[in-house]
Amino acid sequence: TAAVTIANFALDPGTLTIKEGTTVTWTNTDSVVHTVTSDTGLFDSGDLAQGATFSYTFTTAGTYVYHCLPHHAKMEGTIIVTK
């Protein structure tokens, strides 16, 4: 498994490289609602309140760009999946 922290209107790490079959868990530590939303519609966490988590397992190699719907201009991330 791998983790991304949502804090201070940022994603940490902003770019994450993982192997196929890895589950990524995002945790929102901000006091405002954020989302984890794939640019291609592959996954969408819905609203994540403070302390909430969302997990997704990446089964196919590729580059997956995602964003926070309410804060798209500031919050974009990338998951790079390798074989």
Short mmCIF file of C-alpha atoms in Angstrom, two decimals, residues 29 33 41 43 48 54 61 81:
data_model
loop_
_atom_site.label_atom_id
_atom_site.label_comp_id
_atom_site.label_asym_id
_atom_site.label_seq_id
_atom_site.Cartn_x
_atom_site.Cartn_y
_atom_site.Cartn_z
CA THR A 29 -6.16 16.26 7.22
CA VAL A 33 -13.81 19.06 2.19
CA GLY A 41 -13.41 9.44 -14.53
CA PHE A 43 -12.17 6.95 -9.72
CA LEU A 48 -13.81 13.70 2.03
CA PHE A 54 -10.28 7.01 0.18
CA ALA A 61 0.52 0.35 -15.65
CA VAL A 81 2.04 2.86 -12.10
#
